[in-house]
PDB file of C-alpha atoms in Angstrom:
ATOM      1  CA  UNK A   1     242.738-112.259 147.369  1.00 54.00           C
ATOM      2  CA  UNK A   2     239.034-112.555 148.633  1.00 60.00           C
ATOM      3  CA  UNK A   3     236.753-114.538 146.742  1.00 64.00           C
ATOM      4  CA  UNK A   4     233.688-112.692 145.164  1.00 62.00           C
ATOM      5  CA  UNK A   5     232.062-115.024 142.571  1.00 61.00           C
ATOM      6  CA  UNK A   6     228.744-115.167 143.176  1.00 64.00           C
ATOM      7  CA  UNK A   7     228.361-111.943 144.812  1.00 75.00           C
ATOM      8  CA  UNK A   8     226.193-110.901 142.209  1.00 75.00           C
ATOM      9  CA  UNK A   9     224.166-113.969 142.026  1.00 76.00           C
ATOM     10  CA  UNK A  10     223.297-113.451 145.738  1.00 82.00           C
ATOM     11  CA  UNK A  11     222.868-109.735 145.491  1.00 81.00           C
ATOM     12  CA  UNK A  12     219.962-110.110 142.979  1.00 79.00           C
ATOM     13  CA  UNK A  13     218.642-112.445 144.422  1.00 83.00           C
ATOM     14  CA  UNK A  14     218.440-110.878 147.393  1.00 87.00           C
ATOM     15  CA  UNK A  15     216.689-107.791 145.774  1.00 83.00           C
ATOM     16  CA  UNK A  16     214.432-109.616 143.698  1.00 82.00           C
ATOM     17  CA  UNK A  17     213.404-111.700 146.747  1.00 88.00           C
ATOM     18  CA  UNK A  18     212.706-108.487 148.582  1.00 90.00           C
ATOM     19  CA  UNK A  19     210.714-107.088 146.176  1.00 86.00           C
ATOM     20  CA  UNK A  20     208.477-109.828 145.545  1.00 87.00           C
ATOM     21  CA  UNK A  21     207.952-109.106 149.807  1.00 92.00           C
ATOM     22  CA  UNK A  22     207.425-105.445 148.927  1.00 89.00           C
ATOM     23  CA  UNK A  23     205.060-106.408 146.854  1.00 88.00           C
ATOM     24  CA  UNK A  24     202.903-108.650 148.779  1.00 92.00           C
ATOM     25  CA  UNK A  25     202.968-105.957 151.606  1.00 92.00           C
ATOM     26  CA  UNK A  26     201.272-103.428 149.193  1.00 90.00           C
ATOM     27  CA  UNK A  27     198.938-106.243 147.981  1.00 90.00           C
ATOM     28  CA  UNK A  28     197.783-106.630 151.726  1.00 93.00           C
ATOM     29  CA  UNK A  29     197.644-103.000 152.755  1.00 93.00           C
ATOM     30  CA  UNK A  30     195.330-102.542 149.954  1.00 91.00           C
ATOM     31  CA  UNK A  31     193.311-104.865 150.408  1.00 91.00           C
ATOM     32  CA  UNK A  32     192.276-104.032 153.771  1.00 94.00           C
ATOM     33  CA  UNK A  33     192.075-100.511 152.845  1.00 93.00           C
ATOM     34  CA  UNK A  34     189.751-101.520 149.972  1.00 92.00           C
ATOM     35  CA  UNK A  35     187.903-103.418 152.471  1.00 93.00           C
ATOM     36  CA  UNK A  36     188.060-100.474 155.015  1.00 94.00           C
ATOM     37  CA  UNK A  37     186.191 -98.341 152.302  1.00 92.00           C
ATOM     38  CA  UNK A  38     183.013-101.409 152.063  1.00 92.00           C
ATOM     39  CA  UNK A  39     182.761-101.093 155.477  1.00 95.00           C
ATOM     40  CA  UNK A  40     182.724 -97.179 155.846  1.00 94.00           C
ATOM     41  CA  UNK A  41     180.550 -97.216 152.502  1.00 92.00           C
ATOM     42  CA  UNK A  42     178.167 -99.857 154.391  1.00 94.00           C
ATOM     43  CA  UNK A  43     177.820 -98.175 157.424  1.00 96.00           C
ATOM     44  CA  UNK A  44     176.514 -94.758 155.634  1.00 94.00           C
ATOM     45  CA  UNK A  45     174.202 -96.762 153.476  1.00 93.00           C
ATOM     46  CA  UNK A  46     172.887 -98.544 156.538  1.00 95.00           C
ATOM     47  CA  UNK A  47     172.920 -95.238 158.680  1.00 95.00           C
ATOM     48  CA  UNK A  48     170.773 -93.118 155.794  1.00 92.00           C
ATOM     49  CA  UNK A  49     168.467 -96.349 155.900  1.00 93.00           C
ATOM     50  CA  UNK A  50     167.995 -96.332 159.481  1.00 94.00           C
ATOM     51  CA  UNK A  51     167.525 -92.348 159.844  1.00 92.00           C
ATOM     52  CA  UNK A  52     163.804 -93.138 157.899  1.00 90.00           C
ATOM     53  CA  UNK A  53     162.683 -95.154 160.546  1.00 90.00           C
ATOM     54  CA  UNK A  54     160.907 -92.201 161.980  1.00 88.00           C
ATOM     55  CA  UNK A  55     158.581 -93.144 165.032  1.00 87.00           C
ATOM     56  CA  UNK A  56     155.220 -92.976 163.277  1.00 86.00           C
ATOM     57  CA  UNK A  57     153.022 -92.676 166.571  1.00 87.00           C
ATOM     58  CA  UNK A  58     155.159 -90.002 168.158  1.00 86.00           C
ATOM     59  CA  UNK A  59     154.996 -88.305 164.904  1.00 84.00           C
ATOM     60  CA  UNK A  60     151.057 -88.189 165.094  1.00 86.00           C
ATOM     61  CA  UNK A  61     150.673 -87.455 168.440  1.00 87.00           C
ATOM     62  CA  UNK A  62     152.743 -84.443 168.911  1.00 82.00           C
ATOM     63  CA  UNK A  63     153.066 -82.946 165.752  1.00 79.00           C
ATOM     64  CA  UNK A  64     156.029 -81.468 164.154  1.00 76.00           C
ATOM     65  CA  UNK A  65     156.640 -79.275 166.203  1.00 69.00           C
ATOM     66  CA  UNK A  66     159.183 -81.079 168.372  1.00 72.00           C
ATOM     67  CA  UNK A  67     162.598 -83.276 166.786  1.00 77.00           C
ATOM     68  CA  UNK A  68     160.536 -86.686 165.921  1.00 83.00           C
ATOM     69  CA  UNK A  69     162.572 -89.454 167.233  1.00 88.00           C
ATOM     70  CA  UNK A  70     163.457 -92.421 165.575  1.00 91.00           C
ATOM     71  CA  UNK A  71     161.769 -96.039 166.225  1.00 92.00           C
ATOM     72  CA  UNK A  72     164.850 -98.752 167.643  1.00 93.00           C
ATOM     73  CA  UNK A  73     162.886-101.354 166.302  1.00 94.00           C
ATOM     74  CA  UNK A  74     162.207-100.152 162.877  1.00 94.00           C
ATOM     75  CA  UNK A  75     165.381 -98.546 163.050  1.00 95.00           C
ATOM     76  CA  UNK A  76     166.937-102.057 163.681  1.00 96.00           C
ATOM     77  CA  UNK A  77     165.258-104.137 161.035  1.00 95.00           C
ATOM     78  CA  UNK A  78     165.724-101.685 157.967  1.00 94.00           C
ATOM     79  CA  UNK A  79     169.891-102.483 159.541  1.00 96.00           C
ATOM     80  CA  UNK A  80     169.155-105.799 159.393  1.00 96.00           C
ATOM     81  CA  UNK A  81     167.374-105.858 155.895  1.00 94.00           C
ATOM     82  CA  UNK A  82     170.588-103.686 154.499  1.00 94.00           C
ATOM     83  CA  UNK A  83     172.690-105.736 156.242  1.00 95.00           C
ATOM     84  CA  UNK A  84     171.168-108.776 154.554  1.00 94.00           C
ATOM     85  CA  UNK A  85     171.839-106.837 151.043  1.00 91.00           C
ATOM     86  CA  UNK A  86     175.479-105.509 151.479  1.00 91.00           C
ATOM     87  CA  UNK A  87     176.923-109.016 152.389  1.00 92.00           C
ATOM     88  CA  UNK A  88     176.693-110.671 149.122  1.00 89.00           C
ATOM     89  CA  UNK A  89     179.328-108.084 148.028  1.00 86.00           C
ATOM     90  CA  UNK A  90     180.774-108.102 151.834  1.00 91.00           C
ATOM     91  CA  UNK A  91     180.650-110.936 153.540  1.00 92.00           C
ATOM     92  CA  UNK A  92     181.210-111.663 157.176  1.00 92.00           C
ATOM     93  CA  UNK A  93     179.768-107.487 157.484  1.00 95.00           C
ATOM     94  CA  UNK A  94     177.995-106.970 160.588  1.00 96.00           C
ATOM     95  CA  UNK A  95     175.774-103.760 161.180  1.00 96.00           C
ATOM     96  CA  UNK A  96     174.291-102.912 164.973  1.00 96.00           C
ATOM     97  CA  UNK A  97     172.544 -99.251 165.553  1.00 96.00           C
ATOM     98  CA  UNK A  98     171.914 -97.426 168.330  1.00 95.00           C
ATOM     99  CA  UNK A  99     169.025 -94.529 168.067  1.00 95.00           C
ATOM    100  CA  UNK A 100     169.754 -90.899 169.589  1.00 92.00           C
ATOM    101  CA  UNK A 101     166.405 -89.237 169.425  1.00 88.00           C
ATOM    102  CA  UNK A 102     166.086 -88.356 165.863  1.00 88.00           C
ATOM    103  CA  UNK A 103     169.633 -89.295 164.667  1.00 93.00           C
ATOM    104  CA  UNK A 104     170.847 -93.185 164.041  1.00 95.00           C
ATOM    105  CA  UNK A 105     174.074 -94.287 165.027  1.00 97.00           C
ATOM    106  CA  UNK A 106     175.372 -97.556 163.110  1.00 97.00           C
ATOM    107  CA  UNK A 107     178.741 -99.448 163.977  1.00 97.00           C
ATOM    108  CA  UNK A 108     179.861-101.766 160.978  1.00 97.00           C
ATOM    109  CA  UNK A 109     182.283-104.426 161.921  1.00 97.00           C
ATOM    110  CA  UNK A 110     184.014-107.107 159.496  1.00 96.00           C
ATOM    111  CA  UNK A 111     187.012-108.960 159.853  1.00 95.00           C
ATOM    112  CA  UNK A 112     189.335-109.326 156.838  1.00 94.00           C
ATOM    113  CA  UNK A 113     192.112-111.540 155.878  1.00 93.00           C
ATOM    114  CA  UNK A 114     194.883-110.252 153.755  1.00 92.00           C
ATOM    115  CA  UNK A 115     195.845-112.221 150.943  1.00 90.00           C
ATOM    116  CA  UNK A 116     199.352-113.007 151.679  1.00 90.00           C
ATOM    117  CA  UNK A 117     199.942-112.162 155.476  1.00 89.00           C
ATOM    118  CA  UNK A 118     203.385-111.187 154.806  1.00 87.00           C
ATOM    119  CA  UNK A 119     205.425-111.576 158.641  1.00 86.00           C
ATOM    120  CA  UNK A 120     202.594-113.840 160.044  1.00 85.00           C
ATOM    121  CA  UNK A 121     200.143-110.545 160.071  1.00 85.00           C
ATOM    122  CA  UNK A 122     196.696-112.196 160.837  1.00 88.00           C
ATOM    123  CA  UNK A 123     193.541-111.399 160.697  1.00 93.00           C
ATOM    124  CA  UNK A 124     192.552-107.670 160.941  1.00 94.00           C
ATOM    125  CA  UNK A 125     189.348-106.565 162.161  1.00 96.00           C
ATOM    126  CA  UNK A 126     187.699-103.107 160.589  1.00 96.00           C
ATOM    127  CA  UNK A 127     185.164-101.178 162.097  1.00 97.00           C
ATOM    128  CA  UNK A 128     183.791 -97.547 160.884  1.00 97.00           C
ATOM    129  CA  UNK A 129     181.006 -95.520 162.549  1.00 97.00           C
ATOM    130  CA  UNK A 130     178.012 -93.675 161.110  1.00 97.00           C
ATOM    131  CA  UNK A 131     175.098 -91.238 161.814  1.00 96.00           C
ATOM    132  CA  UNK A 132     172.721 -89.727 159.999  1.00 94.00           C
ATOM    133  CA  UNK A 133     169.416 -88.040 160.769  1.00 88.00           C
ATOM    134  CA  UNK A 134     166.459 -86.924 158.406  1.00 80.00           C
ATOM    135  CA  UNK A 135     164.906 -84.117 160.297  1.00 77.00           C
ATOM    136  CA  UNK A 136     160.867 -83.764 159.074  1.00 76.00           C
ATOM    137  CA  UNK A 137     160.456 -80.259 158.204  1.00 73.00           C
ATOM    138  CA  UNK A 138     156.814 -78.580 157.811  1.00 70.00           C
ATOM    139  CA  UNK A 139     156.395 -77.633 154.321  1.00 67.00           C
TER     140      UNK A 139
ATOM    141  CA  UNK B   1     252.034-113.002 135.887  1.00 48.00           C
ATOM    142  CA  UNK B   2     250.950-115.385 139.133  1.00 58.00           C
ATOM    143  CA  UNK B   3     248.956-117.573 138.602  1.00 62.00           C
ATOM    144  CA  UNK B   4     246.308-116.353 140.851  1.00 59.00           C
ATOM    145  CA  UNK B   5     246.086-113.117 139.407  1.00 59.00           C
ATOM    146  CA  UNK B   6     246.095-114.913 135.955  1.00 59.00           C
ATOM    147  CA  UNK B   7     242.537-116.636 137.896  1.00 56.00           C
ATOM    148  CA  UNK B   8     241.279-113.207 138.780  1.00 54.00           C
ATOM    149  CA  UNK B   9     241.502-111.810 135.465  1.00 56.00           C
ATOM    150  CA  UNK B  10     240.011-114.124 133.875  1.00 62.00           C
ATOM    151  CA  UNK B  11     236.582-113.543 135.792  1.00 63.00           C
ATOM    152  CA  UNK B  12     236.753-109.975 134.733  1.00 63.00           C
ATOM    153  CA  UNK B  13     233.025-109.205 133.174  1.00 67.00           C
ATOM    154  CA  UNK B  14     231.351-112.449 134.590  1.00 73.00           C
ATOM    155  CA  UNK B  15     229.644-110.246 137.170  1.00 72.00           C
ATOM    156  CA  UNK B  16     227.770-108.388 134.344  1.00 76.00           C
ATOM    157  CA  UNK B  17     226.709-111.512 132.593  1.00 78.00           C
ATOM    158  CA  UNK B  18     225.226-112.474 135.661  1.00 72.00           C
ATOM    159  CA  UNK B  19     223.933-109.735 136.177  1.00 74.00           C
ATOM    160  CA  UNK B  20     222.698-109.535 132.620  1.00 80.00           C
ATOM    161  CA  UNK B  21     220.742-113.251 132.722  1.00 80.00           C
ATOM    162  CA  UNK B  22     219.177-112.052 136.175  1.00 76.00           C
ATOM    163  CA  UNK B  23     218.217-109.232 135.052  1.00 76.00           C
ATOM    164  CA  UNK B  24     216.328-110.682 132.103  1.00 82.00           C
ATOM    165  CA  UNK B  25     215.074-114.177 134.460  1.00 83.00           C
ATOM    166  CA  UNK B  26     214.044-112.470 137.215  1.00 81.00           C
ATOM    167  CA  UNK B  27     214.095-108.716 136.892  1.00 80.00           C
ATOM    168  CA  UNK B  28     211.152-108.593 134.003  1.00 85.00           C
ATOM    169  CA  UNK B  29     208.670-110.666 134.944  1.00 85.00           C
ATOM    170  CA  UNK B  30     208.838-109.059 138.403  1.00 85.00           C
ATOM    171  CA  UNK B  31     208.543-105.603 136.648  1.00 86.00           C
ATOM    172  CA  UNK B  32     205.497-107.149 134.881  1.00 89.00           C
ATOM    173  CA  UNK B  33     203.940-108.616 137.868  1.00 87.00           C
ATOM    174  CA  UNK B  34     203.945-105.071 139.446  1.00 87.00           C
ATOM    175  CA  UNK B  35     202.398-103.603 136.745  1.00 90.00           C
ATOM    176  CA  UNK B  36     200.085-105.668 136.565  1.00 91.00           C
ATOM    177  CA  UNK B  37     198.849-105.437 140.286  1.00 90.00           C
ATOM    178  CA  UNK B  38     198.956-101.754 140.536  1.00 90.00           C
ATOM    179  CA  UNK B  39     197.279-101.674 136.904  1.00 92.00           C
ATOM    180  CA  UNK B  40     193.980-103.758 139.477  1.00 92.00           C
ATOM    181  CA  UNK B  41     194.777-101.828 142.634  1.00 91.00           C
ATOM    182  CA  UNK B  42     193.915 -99.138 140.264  1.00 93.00           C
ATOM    183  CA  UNK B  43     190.768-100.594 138.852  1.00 95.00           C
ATOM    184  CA  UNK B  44     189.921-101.666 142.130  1.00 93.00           C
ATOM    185  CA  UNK B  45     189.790 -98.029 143.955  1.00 93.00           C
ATOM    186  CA  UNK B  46     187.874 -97.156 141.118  1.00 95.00           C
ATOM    187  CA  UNK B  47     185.003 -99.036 141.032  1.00 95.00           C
ATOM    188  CA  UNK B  48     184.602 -99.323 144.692  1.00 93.00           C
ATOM    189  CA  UNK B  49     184.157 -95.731 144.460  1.00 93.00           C
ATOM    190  CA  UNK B  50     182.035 -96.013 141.273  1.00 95.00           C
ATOM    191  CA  UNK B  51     179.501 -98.521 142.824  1.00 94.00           C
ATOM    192  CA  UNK B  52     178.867 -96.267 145.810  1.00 93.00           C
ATOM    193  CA  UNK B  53     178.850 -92.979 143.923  1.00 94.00           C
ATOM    194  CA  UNK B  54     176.434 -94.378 141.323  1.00 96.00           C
ATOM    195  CA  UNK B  55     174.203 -95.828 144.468  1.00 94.00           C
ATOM    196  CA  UNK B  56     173.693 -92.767 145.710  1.00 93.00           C
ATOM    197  CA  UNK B  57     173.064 -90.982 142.420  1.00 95.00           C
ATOM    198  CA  UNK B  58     170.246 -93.418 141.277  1.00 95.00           C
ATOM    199  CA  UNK B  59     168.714 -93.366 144.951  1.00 93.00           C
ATOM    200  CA  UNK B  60     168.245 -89.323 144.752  1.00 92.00           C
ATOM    201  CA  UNK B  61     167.099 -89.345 141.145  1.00 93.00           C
ATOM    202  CA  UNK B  62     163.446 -88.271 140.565  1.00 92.00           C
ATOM    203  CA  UNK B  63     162.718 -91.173 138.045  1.00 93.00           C
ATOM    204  CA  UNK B  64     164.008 -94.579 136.726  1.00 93.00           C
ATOM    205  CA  UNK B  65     165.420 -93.108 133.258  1.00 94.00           C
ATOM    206  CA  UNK B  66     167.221 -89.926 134.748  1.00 95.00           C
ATOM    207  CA  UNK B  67     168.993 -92.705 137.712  1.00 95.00           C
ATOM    208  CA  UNK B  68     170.506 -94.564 135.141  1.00 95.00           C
ATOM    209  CA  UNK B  69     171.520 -91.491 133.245  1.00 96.00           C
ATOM    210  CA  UNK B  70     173.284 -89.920 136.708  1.00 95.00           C
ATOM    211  CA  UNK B  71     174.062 -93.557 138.133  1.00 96.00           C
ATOM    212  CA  UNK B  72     176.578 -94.052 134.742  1.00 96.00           C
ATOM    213  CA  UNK B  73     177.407 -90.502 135.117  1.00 96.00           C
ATOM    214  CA  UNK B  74     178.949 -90.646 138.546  1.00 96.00           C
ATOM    215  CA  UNK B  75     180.112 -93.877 137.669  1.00 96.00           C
ATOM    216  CA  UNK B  76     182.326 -92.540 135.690  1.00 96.00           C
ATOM    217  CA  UNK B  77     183.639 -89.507 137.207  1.00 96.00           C
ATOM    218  CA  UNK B  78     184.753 -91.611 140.150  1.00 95.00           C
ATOM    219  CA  UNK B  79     186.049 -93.993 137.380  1.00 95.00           C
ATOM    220  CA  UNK B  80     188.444 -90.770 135.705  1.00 95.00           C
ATOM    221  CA  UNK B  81     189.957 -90.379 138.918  1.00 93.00           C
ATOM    222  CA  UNK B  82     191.781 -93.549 138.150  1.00 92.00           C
ATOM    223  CA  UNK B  83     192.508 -91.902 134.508  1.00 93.00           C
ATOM    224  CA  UNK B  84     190.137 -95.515 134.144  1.00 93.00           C
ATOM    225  CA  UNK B  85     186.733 -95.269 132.190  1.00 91.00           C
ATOM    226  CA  UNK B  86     183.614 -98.159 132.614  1.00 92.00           C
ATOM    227  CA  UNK B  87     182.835 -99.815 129.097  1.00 87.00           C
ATOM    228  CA  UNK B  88     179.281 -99.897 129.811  1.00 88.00           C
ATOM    229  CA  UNK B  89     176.859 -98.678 132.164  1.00 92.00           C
ATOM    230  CA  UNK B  90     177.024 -99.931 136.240  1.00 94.00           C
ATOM    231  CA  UNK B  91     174.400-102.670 136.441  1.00 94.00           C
ATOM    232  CA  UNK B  92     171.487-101.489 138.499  1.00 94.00           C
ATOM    233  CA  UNK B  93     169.133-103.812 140.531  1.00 93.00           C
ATOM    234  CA  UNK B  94     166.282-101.483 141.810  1.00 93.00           C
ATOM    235  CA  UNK B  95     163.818-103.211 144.207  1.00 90.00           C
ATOM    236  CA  UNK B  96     161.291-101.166 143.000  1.00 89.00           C
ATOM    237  CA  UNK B  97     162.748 -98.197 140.892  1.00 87.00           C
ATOM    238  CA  UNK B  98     163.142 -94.730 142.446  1.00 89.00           C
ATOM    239  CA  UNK B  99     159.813 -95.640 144.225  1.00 91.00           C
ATOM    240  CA  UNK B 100     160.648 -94.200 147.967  1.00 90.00           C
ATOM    241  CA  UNK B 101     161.350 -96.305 150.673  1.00 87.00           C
ATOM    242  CA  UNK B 102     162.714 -99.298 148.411  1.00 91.00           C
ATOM    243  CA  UNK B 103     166.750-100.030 147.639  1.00 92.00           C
ATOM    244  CA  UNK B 104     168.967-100.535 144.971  1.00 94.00           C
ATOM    245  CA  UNK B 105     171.933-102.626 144.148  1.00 94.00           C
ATOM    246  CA  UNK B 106     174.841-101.767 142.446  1.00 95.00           C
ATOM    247  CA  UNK B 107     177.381-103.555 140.903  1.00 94.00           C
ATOM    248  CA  UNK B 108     180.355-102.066 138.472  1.00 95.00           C
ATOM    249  CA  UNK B 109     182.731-104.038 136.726  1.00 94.00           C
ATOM    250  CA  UNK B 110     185.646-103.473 134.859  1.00 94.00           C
ATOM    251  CA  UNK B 111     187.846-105.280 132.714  1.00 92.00           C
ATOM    252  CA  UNK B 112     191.932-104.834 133.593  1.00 91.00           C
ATOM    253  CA  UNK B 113     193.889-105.822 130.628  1.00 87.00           C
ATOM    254  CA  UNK B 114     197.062-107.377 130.723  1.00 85.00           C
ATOM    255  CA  UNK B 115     199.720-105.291 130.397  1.00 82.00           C
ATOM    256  CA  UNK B 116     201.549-105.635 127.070  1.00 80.00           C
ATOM    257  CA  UNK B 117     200.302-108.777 125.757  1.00 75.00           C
ATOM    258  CA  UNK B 118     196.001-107.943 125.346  1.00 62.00           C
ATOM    259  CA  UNK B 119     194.981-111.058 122.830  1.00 63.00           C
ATOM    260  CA  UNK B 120     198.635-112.449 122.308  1.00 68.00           C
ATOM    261  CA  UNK B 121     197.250-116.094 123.588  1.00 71.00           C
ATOM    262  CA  UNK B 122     193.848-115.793 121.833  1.00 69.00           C
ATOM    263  CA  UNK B 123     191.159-117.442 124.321  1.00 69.00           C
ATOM    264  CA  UNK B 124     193.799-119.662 126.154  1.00 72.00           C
ATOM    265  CA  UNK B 125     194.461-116.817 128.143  1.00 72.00           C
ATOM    266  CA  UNK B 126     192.077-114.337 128.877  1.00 74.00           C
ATOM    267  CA  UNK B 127     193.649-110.943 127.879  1.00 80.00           C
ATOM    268  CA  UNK B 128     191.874-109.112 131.219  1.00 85.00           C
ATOM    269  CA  UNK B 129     191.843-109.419 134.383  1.00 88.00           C
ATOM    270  CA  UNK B 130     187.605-108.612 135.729  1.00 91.00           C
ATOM    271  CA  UNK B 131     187.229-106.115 139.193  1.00 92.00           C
ATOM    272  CA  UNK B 132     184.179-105.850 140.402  1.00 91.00           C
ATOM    273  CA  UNK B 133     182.256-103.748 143.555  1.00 92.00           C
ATOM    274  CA  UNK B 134     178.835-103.426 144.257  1.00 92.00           C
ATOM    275  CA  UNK B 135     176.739-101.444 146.921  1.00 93.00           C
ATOM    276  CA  UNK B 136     173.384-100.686 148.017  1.00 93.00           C
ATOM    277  CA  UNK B 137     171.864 -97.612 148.439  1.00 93.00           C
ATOM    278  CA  UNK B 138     168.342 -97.054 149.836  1.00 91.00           C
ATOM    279  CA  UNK B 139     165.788 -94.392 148.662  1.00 92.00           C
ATOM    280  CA  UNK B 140     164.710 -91.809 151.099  1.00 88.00           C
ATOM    281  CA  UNK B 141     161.372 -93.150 152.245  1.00 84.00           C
ATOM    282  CA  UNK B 142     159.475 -89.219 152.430  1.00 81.00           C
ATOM    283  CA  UNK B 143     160.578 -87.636 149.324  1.00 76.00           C
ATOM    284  CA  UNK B 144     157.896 -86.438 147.064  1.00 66.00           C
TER     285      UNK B 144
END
């Protein structure tokens, strides 16, 4: 006769040990999705911030007549200055922007660590793209 | 009778005691534990989304009063998609109102509580867990 005593023992352990894994993977995965969100959520905040940085002396000299393209300066330090704000509830975010005529382009970038890296899963680095533009209409 | 199979018969049952003592060792605090983290990975969707959607509700309001009024608002539609509503109002941090040009922070947080046992432990334990988000959200510099 085989000996089985025990089996059960073993068998819920086994489950109850791969749960507990189940669980941390779920913890993880949301946690970087969570963290995906801050950094898509940044990147629009920073983008509608950056689409006001409207080029001041082009806008005088020609008028409205034309698309008024944005300033890569100003456009860059209202980034910065957002950039500056969204870390305390983000840190490690970082915001560049690139200006295309009249609409701004920003890149958000942060690197995340999941709580439990279940497997030896390291570090995982989230990026999310925005534009935005705020055309100047005559009124 | 042998007395091996006299042996086997007498473990007859044992595997459901087992079972029975795992079940009640292990088995319910893991069922608690999960509760409890999907009961935050709720609350935590939820204010995420409330801190951004009450951002942007302040930033496009036409004065300081009527933000707050359609920052809590939002707040809390983005909060009922959880089936989850705030206790209080999101805490607003305007730089300078809903003056254009200037930016305002935005932090939500809510209060999980634990599952089952909400004051059981009076202040030894605290009967919540807190989840907080915040954002910023920047006031369109031309608007009239």
């Amino acid at each position: 006769m085989r000996r089985d005593d025990g089996t059960v023992l073993v068998l819920t352990l086994g489950l109850a040990g791969l749960l507990l894994v189940v669980v941390a993977i779920v913890v993880d995965v949301s946690a970087v999705v969570l963290a995906k969100r801050g950094v898509a959520s940044a990147a629009d905040g920073a983008a509608v911030s950056a689409a006001q940085a409207l080029d001041e002396q082009v806008l005088y000299d020609q008028g409205l007549g034309a698309a008024v393209p944005l300033s890569a300066a100003d456009a860059a330090a209202r980034v910065a200055a957002y950039e500056a704000d969204a870390r305390a509830g983000q840190p490690g975010l970082e915001l560049a922007v690139r200006v295309e005529g009249a609409t701004a382009v920003v890149t958000a970038v942060r690197t995340v660590r999941p709580p439990f890296r279940v497997f030896g899963q390291g570090d995982v680095t989230l990026t999310a793209v925005a534009r935005a533009r705020a055309p100047v209409i005559a009124p | 009778m042998s007395r091996l199979r006299r042996a086997a018969a007498a473990d007859s049952g044992n595997a459901m005691l087992d079972f029975t003592y795992l079940a009640i060792l292990l088995m319910v605090p893991l069922i608690y534990v999960l509760t409890t983290v999907f009961q935050v990975q709720r609350a935590a969707f939820g204010v995420t989304e409330a801190a951004r959607q009450a951002g942007r509700a302040y930033a496009t309001a036409d004065s300081d009063a009527e933000g707050r009024a359609r920052a809590e608002l939002a707040a809390q539609l983005a909060m009922q998609d959880q089936r989850l509503s705030l206790a209080g109002p999101p805490a607003l941090d305007p730089s300078d109102g809903v003056a254009p040009g200037s930016t305002v922070r935005v932090e939500v947080l809510h209060r999980v509580p634990l599952p089952l046992i909400g004051g059981l432990f009076g202040d030894a334990v605290p009967p919540n867990i807190p989840v907080r988000a915040s954002s910023v959200a920047v006031v369109d510099r031309f608007k009239q």
